Coordinates of C-alpha atoms and ligand atoms in Angstrom, one line a residue:
X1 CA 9.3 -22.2 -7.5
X2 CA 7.5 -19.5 -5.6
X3 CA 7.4 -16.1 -7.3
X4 CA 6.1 -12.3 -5.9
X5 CA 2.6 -11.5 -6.9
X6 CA 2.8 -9.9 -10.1
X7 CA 0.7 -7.0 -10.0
X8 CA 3.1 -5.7 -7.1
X9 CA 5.9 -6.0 -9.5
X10 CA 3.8 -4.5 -11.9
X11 CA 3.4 -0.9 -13.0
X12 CA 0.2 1.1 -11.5
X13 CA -2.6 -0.1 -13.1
X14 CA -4.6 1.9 -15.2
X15 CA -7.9 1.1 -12.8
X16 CA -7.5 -0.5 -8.9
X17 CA -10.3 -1.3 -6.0
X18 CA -9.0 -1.9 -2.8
X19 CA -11.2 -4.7 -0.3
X20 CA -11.2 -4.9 3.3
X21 CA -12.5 -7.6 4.7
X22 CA -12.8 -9.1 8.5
X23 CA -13.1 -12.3 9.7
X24 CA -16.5 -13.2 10.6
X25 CA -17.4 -14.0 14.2
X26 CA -18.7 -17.6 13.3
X27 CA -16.2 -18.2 11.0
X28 CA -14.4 -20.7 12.3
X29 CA -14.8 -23.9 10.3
X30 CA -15.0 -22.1 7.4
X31 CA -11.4 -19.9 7.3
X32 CA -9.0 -22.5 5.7
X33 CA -11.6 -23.5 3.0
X34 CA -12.3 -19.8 2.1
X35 CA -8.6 -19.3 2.1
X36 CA -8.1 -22.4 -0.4
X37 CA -11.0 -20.8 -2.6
X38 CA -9.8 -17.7 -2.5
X39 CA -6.3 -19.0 -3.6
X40 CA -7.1 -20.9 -6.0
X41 CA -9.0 -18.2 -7.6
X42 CA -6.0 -15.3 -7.3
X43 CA -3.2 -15.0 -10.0
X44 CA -1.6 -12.5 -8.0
X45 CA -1.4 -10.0 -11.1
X46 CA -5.2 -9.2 -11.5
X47 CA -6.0 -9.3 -7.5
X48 CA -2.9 -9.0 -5.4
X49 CA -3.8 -10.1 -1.7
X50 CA -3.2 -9.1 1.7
X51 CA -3.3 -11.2 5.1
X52 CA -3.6 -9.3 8.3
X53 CA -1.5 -10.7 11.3
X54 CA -4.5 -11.2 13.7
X55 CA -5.6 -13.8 10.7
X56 CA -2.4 -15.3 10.4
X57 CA -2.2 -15.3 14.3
X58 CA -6.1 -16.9 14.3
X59 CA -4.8 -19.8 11.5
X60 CA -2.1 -20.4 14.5
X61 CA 0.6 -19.9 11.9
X62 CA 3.7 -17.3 11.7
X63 CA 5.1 -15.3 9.3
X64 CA 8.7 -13.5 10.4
X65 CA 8.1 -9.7 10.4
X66 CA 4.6 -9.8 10.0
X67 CA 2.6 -7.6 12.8
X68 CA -0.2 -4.7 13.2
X69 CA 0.8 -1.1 12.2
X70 CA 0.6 1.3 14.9
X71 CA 1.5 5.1 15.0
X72 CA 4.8 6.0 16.0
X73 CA 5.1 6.7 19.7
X74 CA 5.6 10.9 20.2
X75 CA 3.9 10.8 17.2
X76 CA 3.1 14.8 16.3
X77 CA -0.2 13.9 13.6
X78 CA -3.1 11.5 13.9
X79 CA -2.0 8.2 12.3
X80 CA -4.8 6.4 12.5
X81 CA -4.7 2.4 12.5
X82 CA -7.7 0.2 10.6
X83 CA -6.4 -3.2 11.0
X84 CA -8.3 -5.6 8.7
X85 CA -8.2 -9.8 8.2
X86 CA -7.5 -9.4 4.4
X87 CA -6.9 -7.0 2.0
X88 CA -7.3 -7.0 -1.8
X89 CA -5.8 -4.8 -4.7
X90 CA -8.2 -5.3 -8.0
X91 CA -6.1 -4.2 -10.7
X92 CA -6.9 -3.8 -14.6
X93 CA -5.7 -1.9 -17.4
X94 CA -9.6 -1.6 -18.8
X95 CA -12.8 -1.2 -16.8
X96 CA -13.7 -0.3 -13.9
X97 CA -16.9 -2.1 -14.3
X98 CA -15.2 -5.5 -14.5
X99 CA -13.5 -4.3 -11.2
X100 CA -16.7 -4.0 -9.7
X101 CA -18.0 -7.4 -10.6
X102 CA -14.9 -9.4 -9.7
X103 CA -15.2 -7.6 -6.6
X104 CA -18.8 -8.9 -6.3
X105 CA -17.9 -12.2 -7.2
X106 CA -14.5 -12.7 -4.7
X107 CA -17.1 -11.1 -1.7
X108 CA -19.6 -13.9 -2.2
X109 CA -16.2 -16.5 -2.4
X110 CA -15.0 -14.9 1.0
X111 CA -18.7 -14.4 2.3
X112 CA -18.6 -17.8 4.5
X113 CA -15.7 -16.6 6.6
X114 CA -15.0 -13.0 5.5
X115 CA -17.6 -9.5 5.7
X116 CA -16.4 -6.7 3.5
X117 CA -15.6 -3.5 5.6
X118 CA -15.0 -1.0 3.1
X119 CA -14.1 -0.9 -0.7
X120 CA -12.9 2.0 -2.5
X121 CA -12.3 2.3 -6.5
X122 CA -9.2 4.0 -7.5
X123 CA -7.0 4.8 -10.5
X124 CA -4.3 6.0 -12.5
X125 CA -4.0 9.6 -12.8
X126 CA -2.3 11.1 -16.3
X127 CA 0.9 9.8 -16.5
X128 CA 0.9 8.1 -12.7
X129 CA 0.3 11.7 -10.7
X130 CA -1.2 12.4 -7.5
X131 CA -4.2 14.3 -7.7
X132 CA -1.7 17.6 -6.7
X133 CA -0.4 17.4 -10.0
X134 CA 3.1 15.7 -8.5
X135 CA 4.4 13.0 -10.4
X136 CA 4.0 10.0 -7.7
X137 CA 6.4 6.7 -7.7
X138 CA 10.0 8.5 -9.3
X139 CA 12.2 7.1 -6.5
X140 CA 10.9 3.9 -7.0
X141 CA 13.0 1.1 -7.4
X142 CA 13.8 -0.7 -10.4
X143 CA 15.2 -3.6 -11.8
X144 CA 16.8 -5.8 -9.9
X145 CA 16.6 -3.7 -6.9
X146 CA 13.2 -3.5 -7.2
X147 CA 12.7 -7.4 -6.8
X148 CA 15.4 -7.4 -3.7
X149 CA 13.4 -5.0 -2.2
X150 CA 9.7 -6.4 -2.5
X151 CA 10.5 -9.8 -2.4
X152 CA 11.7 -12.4 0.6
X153 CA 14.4 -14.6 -0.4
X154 CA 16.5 -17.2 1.9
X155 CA 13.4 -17.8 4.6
X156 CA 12.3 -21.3 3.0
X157 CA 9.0 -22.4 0.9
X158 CA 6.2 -20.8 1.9
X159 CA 7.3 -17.5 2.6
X160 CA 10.0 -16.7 -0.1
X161 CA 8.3 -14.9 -2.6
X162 CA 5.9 -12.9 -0.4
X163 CA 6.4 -9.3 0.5
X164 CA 4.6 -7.0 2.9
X165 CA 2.6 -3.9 2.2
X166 CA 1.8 -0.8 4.3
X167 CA -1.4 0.6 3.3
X168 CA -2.9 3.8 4.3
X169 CA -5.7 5.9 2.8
X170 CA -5.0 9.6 2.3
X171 CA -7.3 12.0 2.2
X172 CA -6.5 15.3 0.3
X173 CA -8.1 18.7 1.0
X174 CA -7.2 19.9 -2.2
X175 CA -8.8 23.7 -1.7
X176 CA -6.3 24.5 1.3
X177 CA -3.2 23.2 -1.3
X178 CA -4.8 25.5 -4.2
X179 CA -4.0 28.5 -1.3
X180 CA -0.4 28.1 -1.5
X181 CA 1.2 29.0 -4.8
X182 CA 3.3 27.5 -7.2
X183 CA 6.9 28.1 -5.7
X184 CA 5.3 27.2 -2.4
X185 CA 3.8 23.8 -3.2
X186 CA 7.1 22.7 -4.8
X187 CA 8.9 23.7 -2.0
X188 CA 6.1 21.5 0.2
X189 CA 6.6 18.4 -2.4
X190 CA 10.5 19.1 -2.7
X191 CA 10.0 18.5 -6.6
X192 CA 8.8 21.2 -9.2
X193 CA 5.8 19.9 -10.7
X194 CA 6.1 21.0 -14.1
X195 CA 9.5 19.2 -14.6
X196 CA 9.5 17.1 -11.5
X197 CA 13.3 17.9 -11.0
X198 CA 13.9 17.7 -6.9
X199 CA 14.8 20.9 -5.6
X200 CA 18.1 21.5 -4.3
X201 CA 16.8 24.1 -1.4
X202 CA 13.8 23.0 -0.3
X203 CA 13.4 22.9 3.6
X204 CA 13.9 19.8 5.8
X205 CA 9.8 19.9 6.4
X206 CA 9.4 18.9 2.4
X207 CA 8.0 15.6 1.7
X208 CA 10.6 14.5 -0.9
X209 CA 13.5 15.9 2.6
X210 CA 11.4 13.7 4.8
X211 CA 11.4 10.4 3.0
X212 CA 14.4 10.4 1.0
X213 CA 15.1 6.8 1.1
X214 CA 19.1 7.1 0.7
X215 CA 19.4 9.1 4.3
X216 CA 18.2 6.7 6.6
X217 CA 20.5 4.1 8.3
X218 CA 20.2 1.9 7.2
X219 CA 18.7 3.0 4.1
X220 CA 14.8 2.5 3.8
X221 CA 13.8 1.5 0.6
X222 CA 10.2 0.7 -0.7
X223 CA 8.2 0.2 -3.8
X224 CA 5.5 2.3 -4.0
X225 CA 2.3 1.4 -6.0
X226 CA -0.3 4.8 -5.0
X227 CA -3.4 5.1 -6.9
X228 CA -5.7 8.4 -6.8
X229 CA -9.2 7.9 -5.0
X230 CA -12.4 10.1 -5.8
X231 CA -15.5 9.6 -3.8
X232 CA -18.6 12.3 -4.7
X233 CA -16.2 15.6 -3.4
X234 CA -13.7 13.9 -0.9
X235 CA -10.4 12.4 -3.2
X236 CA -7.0 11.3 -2.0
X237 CA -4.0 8.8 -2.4
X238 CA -4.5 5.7 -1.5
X239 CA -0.8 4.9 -0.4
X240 CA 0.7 1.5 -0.7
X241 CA 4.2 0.4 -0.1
X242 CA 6.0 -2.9 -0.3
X243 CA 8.7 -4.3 0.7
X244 CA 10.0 -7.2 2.6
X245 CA 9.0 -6.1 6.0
X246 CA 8.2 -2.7 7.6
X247 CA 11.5 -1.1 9.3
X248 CA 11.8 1.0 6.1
X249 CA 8.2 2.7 5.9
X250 CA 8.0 3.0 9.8
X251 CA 11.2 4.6 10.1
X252 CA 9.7 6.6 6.9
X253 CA 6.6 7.8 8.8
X254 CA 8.4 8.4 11.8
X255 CA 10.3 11.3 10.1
X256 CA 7.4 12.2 8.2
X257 CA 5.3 12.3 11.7
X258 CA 7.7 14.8 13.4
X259 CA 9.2 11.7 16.0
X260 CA 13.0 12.6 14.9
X261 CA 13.2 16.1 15.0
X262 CA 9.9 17.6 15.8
X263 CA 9.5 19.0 11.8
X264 CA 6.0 17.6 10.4
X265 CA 6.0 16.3 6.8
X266 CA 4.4 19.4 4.6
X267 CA 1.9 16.6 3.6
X268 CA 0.0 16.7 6.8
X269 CA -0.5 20.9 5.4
X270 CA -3.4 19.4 2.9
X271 CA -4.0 16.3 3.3
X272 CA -3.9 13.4 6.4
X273 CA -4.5 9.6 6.3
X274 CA -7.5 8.4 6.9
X275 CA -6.9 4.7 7.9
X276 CA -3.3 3.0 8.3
X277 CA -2.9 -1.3 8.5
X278 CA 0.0 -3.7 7.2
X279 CA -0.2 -7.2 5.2
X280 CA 1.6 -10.3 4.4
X281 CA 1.5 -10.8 0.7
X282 CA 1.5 -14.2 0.5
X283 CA 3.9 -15.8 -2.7
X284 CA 2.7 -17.3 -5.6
X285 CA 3.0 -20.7 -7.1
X286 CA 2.0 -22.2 -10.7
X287 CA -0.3 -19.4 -10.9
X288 CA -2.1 -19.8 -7.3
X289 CA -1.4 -17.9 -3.9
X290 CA 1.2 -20.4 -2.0
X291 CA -0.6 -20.4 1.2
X292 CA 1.1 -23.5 2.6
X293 CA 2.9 -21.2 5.4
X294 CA -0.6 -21.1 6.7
X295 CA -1.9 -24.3 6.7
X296 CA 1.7 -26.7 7.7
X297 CA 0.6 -27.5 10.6
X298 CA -2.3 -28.9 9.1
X299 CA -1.3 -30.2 6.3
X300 CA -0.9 -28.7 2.8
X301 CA -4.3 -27.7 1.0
X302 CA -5.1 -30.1 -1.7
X303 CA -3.9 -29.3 -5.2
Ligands
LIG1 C1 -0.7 12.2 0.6 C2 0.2 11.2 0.5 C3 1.4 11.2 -0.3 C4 1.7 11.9 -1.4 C5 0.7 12.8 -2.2 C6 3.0 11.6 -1.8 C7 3.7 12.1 -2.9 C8 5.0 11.9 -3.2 C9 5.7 12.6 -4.3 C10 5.1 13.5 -5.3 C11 7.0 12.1 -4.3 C12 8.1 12.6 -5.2 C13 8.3 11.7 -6.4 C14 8.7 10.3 -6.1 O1 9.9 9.9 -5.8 O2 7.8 9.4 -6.0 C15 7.1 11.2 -3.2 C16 8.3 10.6 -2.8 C17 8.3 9.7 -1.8 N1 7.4 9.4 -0.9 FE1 5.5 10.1 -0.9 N2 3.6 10.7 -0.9 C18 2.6 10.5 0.1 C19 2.8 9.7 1.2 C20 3.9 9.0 1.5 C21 4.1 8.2 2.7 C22 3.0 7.9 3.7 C23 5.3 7.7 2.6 C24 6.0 6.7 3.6 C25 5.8 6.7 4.9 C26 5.9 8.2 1.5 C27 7.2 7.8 1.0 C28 7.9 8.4 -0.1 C29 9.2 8.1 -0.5 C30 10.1 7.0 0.2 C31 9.5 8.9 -1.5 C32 10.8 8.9 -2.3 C33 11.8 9.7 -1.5 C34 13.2 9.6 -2.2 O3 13.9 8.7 -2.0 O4 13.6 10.6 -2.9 N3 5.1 9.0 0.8 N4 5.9 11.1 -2.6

């Protein structure tokens, strides 16, 4: 039986690095046996992976609700979109280092099809916090809700099991959100930071007013799974949220982008993202990606 890749299930790891990669120009003979090295090497709990629909598209394969993010039409803030091939989530609960060298090892197993386009380390912070101090991930799904919401059931072998993740890099300017004070910040999050209880006034431009998941229709649940970034100065959220297809982030970002009611997410007041894309999060069988979906028309990749 097909299961969802652990690590999404999983609670944020203690250490992450997030992969890019594109698809070579000459790649062509090589794709399908990078993929089947690539899956055979990937538990899904220590790398989670990511295909992009233009690779899916290039393998001449589907996968229902899978497609390229894109900003919002009328939307008010720059959403930008960095499509990518593939996309991989290092996770570990130790070292960074090891993170580094797995990476280094899985680049040189894509290298004959795949280039890396950018890699960023990334981690737990304190008790699983943004770098504001917020408490990130309370909403979350749990349970069995969690599973029913990350992971596709009823579509058949091949795709039951996998979830989709919207991904987008945030970049924080973290001096403009020390200008505002205490009361003022909360009021921006919708949560007080100290106790993280959600605030019963705070205005319809809060981030906590925007998204609340219960108040869309129909209602637009995700699991989220952010990690902090720090490069040299610049540091951020690197955002990720699964579920089993888009709808619920898009109509998410829509309200958060001003498109319902022209009222901009307090977010965009210190922070903005920095790239935006979407993945298929391929299922997982006997402890290998189940990348059948892919390859069907040419015959399943050899055990
Ligand atoms: C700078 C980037 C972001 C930061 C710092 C951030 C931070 C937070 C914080 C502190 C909370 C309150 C606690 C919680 O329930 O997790 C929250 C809630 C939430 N955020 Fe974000 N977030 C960011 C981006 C996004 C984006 C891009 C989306 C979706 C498009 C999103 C969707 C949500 C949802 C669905 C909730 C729960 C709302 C509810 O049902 O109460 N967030 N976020």
């Amino acid at each position: 039986m097909s299961t969802i890749q652990a690590g999404i299930a999983a609670r944020v790891p203690a250490h992450g690095r997030y992969l890019s990669l594109a698809l070579r120009p000459d790649a062509d003979a090589a794709v399908r046996t990078t993929l089947q090295a690539l899956a055979a090497e990937v538990d899904g709990l220590h790398t989670v992976v990511g295909l992009g629909a233009t690779l899916v598209a290039r393998l001449d394969a589907a996968v229902p609700g899978l497609r390229s993010f894109s900003a919002p039409p009328a939307s008010r803030v720059d959403l930008p979109a960095t499509p990518a091939e593939l996309w991989l989530w290092l996770r570990s609960e130790d070292d960074p280092g090891a993170l580094l060298q797995r990476s280094r090892a899985l680049a040189r197993l894509l290298a004959p099809a795949f280039d890396v386009t950018h890699e960023l380390a990334a981690f737990r912070h304190q008790d699983g916090r943004d770098l504001t101090g917020y408490e990130d991930g309370t909403e979350n799904p749990t349970g069995r809700d969690m599973v029913d919401t990350i992971g596709v059931q009823g579509q058949g072998p091949g795709l039951d099991g996998g979830s989709f993740v919207a991904v987008q890099q945030w970049e924080h300017a973290l001096e403009r959100f020390d200008r505002f004070d205490r009361p003022t910040q909360d009021r921006m999050i919708g949560r007080r930071r100290d106790d993280n209880v959600e605030l019963d006034d705070a205005p319809p431009s809060a981030h906590v007013q925007r998204t609340a998941q219960e108040s869309f229709s129909p209602e637009a649940f995700v699991v989220r799974r952010s990690m902090p970034w720090i490069e040299g100065a610049r540091c951020g959220l690197h955002f990720t949220a699964f579920a089993t297809g888009f709808d619920a982030f898009e109509a998410q970002l829509a309200r958060m982008a001003g498109v319902e009611d022209g009222v901009v997410d307090d977010l965009f007041r210190f922070s903005q993202p920095v790239s935006g894309a979407y993945y298929w999060c391929p299922p997982v069988q006997a402890g290998r990606l189940d990348l059948r979906r892919l390859f069907q028309n040419q015959g399943h990749p050899p055990a």
